[in-house]
XYZ file of C-alpha atoms in Angstrom:
465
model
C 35.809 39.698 106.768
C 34.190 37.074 109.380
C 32.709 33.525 109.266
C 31.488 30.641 111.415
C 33.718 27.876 110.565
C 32.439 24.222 111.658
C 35.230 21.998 111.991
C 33.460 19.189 111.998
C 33.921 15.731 113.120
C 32.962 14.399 109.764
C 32.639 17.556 107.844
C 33.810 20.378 107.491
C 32.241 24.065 106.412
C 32.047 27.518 106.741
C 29.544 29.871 106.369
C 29.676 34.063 105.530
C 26.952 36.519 106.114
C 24.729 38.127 102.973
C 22.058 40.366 103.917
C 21.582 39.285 107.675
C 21.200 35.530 105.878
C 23.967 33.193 106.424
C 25.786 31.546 103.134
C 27.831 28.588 103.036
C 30.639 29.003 100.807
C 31.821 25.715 98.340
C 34.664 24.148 99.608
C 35.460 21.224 97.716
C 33.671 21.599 94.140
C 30.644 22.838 94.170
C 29.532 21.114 97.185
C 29.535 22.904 100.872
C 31.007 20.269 102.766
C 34.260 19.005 102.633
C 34.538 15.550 104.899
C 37.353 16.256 107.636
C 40.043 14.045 106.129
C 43.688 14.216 105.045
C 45.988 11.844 103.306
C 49.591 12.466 102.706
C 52.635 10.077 101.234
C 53.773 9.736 104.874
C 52.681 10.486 108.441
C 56.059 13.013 108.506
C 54.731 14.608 105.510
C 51.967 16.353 107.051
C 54.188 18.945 108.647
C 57.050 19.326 106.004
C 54.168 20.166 103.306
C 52.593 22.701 105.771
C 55.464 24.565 106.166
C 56.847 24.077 102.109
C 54.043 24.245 100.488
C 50.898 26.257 102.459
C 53.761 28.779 103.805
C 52.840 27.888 107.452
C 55.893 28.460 109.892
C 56.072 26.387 113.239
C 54.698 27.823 116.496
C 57.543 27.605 118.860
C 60.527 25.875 119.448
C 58.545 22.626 120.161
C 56.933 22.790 116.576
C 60.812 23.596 114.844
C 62.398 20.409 116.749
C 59.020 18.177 115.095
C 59.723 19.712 111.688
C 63.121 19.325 111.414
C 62.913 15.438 112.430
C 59.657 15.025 110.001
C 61.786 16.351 107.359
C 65.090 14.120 108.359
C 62.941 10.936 108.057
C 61.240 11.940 104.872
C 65.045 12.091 103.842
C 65.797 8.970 105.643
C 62.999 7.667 103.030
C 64.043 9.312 100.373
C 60.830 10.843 100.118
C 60.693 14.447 98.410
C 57.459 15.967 98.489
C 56.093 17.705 95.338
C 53.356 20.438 95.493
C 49.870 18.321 95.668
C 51.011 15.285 97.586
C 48.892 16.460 100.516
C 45.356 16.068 100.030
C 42.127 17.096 101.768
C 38.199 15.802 102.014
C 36.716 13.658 99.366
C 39.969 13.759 97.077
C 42.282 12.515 99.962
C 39.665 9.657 100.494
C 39.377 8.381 97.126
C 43.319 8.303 97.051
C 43.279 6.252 100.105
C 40.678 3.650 99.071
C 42.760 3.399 95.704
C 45.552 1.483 97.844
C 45.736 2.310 101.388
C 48.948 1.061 101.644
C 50.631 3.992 99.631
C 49.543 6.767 101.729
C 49.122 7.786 104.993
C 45.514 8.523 105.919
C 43.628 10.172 108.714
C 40.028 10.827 109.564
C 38.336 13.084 111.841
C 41.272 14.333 113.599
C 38.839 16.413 116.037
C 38.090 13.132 117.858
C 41.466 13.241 119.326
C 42.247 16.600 120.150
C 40.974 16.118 124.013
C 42.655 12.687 124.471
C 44.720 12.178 127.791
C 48.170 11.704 127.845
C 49.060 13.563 124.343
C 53.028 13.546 124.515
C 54.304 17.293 123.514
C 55.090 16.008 119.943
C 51.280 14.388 119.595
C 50.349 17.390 120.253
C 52.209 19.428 117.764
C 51.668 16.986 115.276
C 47.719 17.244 115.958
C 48.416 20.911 115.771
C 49.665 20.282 112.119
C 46.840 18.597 110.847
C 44.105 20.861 111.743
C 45.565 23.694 110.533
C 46.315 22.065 107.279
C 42.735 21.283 107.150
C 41.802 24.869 108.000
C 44.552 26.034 105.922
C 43.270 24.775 102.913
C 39.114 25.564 103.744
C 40.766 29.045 104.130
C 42.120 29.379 101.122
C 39.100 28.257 99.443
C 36.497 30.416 101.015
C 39.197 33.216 100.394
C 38.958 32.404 96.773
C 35.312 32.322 96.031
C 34.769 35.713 98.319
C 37.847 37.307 96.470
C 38.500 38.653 100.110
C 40.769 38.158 103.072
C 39.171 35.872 105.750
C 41.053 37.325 108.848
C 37.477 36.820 111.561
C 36.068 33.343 112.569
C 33.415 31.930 115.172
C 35.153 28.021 115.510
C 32.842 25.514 116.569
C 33.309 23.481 119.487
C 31.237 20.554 121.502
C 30.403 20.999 125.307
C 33.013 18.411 125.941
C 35.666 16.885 123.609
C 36.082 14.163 125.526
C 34.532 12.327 127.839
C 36.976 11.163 130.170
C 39.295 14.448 130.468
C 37.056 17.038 131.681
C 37.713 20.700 131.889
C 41.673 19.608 131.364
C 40.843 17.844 127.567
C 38.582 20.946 127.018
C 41.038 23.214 127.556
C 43.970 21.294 125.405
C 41.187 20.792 122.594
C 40.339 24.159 122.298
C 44.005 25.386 122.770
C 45.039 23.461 119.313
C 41.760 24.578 117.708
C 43.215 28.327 118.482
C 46.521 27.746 117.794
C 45.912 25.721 114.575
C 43.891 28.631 113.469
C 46.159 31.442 113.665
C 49.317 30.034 112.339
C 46.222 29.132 109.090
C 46.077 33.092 109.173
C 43.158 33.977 111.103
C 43.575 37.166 113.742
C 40.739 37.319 115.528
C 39.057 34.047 116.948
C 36.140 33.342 119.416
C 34.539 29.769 120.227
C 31.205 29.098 120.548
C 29.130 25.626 121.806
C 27.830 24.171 118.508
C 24.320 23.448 119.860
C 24.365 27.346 120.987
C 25.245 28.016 117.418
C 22.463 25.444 116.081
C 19.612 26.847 118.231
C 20.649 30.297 117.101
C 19.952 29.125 113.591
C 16.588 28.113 114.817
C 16.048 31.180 116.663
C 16.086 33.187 113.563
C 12.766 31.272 112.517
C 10.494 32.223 115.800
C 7.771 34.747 116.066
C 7.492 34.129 119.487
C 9.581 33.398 122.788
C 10.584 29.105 123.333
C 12.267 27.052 125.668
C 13.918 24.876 123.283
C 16.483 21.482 123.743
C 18.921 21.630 121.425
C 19.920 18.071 120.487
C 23.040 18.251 118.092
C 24.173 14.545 117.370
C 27.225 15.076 115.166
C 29.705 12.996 113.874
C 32.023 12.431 117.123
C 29.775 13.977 119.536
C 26.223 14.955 120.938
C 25.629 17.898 122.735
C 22.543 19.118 124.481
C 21.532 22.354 124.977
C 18.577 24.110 126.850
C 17.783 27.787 125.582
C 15.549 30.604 126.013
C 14.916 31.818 122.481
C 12.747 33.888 120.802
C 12.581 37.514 119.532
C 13.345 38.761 123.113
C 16.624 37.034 123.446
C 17.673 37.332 119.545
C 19.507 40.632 120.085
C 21.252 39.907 123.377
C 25.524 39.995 123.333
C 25.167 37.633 126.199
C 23.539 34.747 126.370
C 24.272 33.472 129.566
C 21.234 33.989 131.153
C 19.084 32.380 128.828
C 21.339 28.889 128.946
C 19.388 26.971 131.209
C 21.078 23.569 130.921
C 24.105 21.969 128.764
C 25.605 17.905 128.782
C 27.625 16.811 125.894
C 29.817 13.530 125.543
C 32.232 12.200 122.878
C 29.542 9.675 121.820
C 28.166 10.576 117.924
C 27.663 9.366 114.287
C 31.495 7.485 114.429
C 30.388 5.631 117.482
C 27.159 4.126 115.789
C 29.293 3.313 112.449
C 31.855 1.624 115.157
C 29.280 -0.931 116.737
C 27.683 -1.539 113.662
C 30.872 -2.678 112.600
C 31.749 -4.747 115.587
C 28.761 -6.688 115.907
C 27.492 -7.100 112.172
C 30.792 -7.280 110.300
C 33.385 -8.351 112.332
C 32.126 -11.517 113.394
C 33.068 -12.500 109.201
C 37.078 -11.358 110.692
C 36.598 -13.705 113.609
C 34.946 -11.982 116.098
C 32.824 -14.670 118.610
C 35.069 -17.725 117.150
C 37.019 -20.320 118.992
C 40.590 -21.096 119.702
C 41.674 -24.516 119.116
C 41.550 -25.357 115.435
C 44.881 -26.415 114.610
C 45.275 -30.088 113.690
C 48.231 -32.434 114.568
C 47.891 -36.118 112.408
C 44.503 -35.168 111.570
C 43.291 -34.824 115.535
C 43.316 -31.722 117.363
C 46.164 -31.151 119.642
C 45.993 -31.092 123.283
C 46.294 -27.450 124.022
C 43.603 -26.757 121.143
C 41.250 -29.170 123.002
C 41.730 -27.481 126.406
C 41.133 -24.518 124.563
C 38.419 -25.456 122.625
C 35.605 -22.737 124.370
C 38.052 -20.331 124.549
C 36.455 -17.094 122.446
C 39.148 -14.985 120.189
C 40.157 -12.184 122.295
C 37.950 -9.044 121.398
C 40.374 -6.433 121.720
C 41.932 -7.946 118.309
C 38.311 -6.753 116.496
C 37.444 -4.100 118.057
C 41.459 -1.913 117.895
C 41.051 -2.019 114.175
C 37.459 -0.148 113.725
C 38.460 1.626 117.174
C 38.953 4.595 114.430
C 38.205 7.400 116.926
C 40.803 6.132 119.603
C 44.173 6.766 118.801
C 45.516 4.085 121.502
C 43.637 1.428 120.008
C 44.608 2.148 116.759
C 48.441 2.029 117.660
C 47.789 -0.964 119.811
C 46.463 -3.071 116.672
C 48.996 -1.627 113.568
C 52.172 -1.823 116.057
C 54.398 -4.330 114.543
C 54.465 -7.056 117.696
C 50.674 -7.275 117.062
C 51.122 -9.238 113.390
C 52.937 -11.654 115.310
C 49.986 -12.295 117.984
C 47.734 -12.304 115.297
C 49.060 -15.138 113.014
C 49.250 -17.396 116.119
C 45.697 -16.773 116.616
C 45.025 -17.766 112.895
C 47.107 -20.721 113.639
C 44.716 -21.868 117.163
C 41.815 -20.991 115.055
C 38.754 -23.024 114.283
C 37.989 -20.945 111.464
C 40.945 -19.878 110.050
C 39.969 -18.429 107.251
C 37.819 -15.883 108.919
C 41.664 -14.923 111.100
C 43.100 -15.019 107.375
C 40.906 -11.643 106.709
C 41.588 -9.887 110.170
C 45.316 -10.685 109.081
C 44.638 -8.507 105.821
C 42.859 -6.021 108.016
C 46.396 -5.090 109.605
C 48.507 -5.841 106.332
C 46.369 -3.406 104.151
C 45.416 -0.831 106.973
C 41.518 -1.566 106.251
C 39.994 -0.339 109.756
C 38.400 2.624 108.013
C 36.712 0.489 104.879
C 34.973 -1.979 107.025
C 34.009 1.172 109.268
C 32.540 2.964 106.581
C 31.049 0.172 105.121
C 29.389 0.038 108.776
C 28.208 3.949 107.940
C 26.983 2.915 104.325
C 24.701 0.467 105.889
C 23.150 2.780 108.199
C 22.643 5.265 105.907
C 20.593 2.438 103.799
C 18.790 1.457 106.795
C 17.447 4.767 107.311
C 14.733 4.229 104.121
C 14.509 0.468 103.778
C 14.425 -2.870 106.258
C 17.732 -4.198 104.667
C 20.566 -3.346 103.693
C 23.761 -5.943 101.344
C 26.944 -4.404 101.485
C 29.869 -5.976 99.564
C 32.983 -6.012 101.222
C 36.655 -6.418 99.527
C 39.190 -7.933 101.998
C 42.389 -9.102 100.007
C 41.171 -11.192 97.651
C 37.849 -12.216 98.546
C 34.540 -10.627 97.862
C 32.546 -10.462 101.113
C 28.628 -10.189 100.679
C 26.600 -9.492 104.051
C 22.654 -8.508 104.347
C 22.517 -6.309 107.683
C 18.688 -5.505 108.975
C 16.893 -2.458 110.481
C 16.101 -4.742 113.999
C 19.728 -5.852 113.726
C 21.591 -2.530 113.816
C 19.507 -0.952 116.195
C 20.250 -3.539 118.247
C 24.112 -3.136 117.352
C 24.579 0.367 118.373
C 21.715 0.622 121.452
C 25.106 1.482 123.458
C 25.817 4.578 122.363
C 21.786 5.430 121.685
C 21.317 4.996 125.277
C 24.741 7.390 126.069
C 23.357 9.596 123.626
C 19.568 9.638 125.253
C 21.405 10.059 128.527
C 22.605 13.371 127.769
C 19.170 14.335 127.323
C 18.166 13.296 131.070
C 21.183 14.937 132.114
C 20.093 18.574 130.848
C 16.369 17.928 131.573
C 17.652 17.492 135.792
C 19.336 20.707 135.052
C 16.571 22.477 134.080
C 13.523 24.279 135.793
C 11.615 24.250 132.912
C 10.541 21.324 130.377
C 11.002 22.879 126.638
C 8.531 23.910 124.362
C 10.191 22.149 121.660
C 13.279 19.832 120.569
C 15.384 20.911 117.522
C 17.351 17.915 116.533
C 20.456 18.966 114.243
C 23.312 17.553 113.451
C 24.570 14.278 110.529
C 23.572 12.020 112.731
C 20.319 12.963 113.435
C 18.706 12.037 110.104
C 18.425 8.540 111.405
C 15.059 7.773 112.559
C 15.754 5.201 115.123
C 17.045 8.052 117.116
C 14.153 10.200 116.453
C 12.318 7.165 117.745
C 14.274 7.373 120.728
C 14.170 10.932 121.871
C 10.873 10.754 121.393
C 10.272 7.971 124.093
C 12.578 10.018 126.263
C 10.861 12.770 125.974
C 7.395 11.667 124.992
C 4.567 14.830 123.882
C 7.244 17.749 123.057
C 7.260 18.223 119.127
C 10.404 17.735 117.428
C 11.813 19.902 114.445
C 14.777 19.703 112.405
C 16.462 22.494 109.760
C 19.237 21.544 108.064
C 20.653 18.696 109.755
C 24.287 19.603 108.423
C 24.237 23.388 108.245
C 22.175 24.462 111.117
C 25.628 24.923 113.366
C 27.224 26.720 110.702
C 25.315 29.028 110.129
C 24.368 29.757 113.423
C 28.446 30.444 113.619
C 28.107 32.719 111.346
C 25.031 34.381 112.885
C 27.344 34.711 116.190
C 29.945 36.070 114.371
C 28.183 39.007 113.314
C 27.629 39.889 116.740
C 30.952 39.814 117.924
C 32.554 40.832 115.103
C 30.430 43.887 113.673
């Protein structure tokens, strides 16, 4: 049996083929997404519970020298790992927001699977947590079917990431492939998610269309330029009807990301001053020469930096607690360094990021938005506007709309058409600005989630039947 599996930035799903109509399977309830996370006791535990529990050996002789020193420092721990200590999607999250402390957590893995300079052990660790995740989706789907799942379509974005090129491509989709057979699947082909989107679309023409895929996902946006239509719906190859592609690691995350940095950190410190500390009730000289000196901004944005895995290290690495009480110490408002302090203590980079995602969610049917933030003990209360977060994240918009000018120089044509897919796509402001981009070409949507899926699955039924 075949699917199109979507390993998705922020979600995850699959999708199987009934009657020439694609169906997405449950994977986590009843519901057909399961969010791409995974929380385990430790970071060591990812790789002993694959291999005790999910019955998934190592690949080589790389992946038998990381097991056998994850399990000699869960030992070292005196951690022993019982059957359910591993946890996927919404269920791992929930345990993670319970006390973040207790467990470690990771989200959208797929971010990093392109990054440069991935040591041989990064990699096989990365290797271990998507094929958890797929592990566990494939047991599911394999469940409700009652059959075995041995045929998948995977997902992937023009580029993983932005900086690597053809290089990070090629390492991405290598741990995609290898993650997925040691899950148990035998035969595996890749196809560009926007391809797979406008295929999805294609299914709902009558007649031929140039059509611009725009597929703004969770961790990236890809843009596509297709020849579609009933003339193009039963071709094998579909090569010669690609007339343009651009993609960048720029997507939902990055929004959530600025939205944090410039509408909630600023309550962890962000754009105050050094010099606050008091000697005899007067400031001391080296706080008064430093007076206009602004925190440094590396310190607020490493902790929301959720999608980077060197910024991440940079701000939870021991040394850093150090640097950061002496900035509480030189600070003007030190209560506001007190809270980025309990940001690193309590591992809270994720909260205040999706905090930053709840908002703009909000701001998608109303002007304002109050969040309520928990930071240690303190109850934070903030009011973020429609004006102000499209103002926050006009960074990535503008990456994002650049994409667009990128195909359209590639092209001969202008489309017919723009089918806008994708999580992130829901949010009007970046209807708003496609549509200035490219101003009197309609734009449609299907479903902003499933449309890649189940154009997987569509694909996978011509290369698999």
């Amino acid at each position: 049996m075949f699917i199109g599996f979507d390993y998705g930035t922020a979600n995850c799903s699959v999708a199987m083929m009934e009657s020439d109509t694609p169906t997405l399977l449950p994977l986590e309830a009843n519901n057909h997404y399961i969010p791409s996370t995974l929380c385990a006791p430790t970071r060591e535990s990812v790789s002993e519970y694959l291999y005790r529990f999910m019955q998934v050996q190592p690949k080589d002789a790389q992946g038998e020298q990381a097991l056998r020193r994850a399990i000699n420092l869960n030992r070292e721990e005196d951690i022993q790992l019982q059957l359910g200590d591993m946890q996927f999607g919404q269920q791992a999250l929930d345990t993670y927001l319970d006390d973040p402390q207790e467990v470690y957590y990771v989200k959208s893995p797929k971010s990093f699977l392109g990054a440069n300079g991935l040591q041989p052990m990064q990699l096989s660790f990365f290797e271990d947590l998507v094929c958890a995740m797929m592990k566990n989706i494939k047991t599911k789907a394999e469940h409700t079917t009652q059959q075995d799942i041995e045929q998948a379509v995977i997902g992937r974005p023009i580029n993983f990431h932005g900086r690597g090129g053809e290089e990070a491509n090629r390492q991405a989709e290598g741990i995609l492939r290898h993650a997925a057979t040691r899950a148990g699947f035998k035969q595996i082909e890749f196809q560009f998610e926007p391809v797979a989107a406008g295929l999805e679309y294609e299914s709902t023409l009558s007649e031929n269309k140039t059509v611009l895929v725009v597929d703004i996902g969770g961790g990236t946006t890809d843009c596509s330029l297709i020849e579609m239509g009933p003339s193009f719906s039963t071709m094998s190859d579909r090569s010669s009807s690609l007339l343009g592609h651009s993609g960048q690691r720029v997507g939902g995350n990055d929004l959530d990301i600025y939205l944090a940095f410039k509408q909630l950190m600023p309550l962890f410190g962000l754009g105050s001053k050094i010099g606050g500390s008091k000697i005899n009730g007067s400031r001391s000289l080296s706080s008064a020469k430093n007076s206009d000196i602004e925190m440094p901004i590396t310190q607020f944005w490493n902790p929301i930096a959720i999608n980077n895995v060197v910024a991440q290290k940079d701000f939870y690495q021991a040394s850093n607690f150090k640097a950061l009480k002496l900035l509480q110490k030189e600070a003007q408002n030190p209560e506001k360094l007190a809270r980025l302090l309990a940001t690193y203590q309590h591992t809270l980079g994720y909260q205040i990021v999706r905090k930053a995602e709840e908002a703009k969610i909000g701001l998608s049917e109303s002007d304002t938005h109050s969040l309520i933030i928990p930071v240690a003990k303190e109850i934070l209360e903030v009011d973020i506007h429609h004006d102000e977060m499209v103002a926050a994240v006009q960074t990535p918009t503008l990456k994002m709309m650049e994409l667009v000018t990128e195909v359209m120089k590639q092209a001969t044509k202008q489309p017919d058409v723009i089918f806008m897919t994708g999580g992130s796509a829901r949010s009007p402001f970046l209807r708003q600005a496609l549509e200035a981009q490219l101003p009197n070409i309609p734009i449609v949507s299907g479903n902003y989630f499933g449309s890649v899926t189940a154009g997987l699955a569509r694909w996978a039924q011509v290369v698999f039947s």
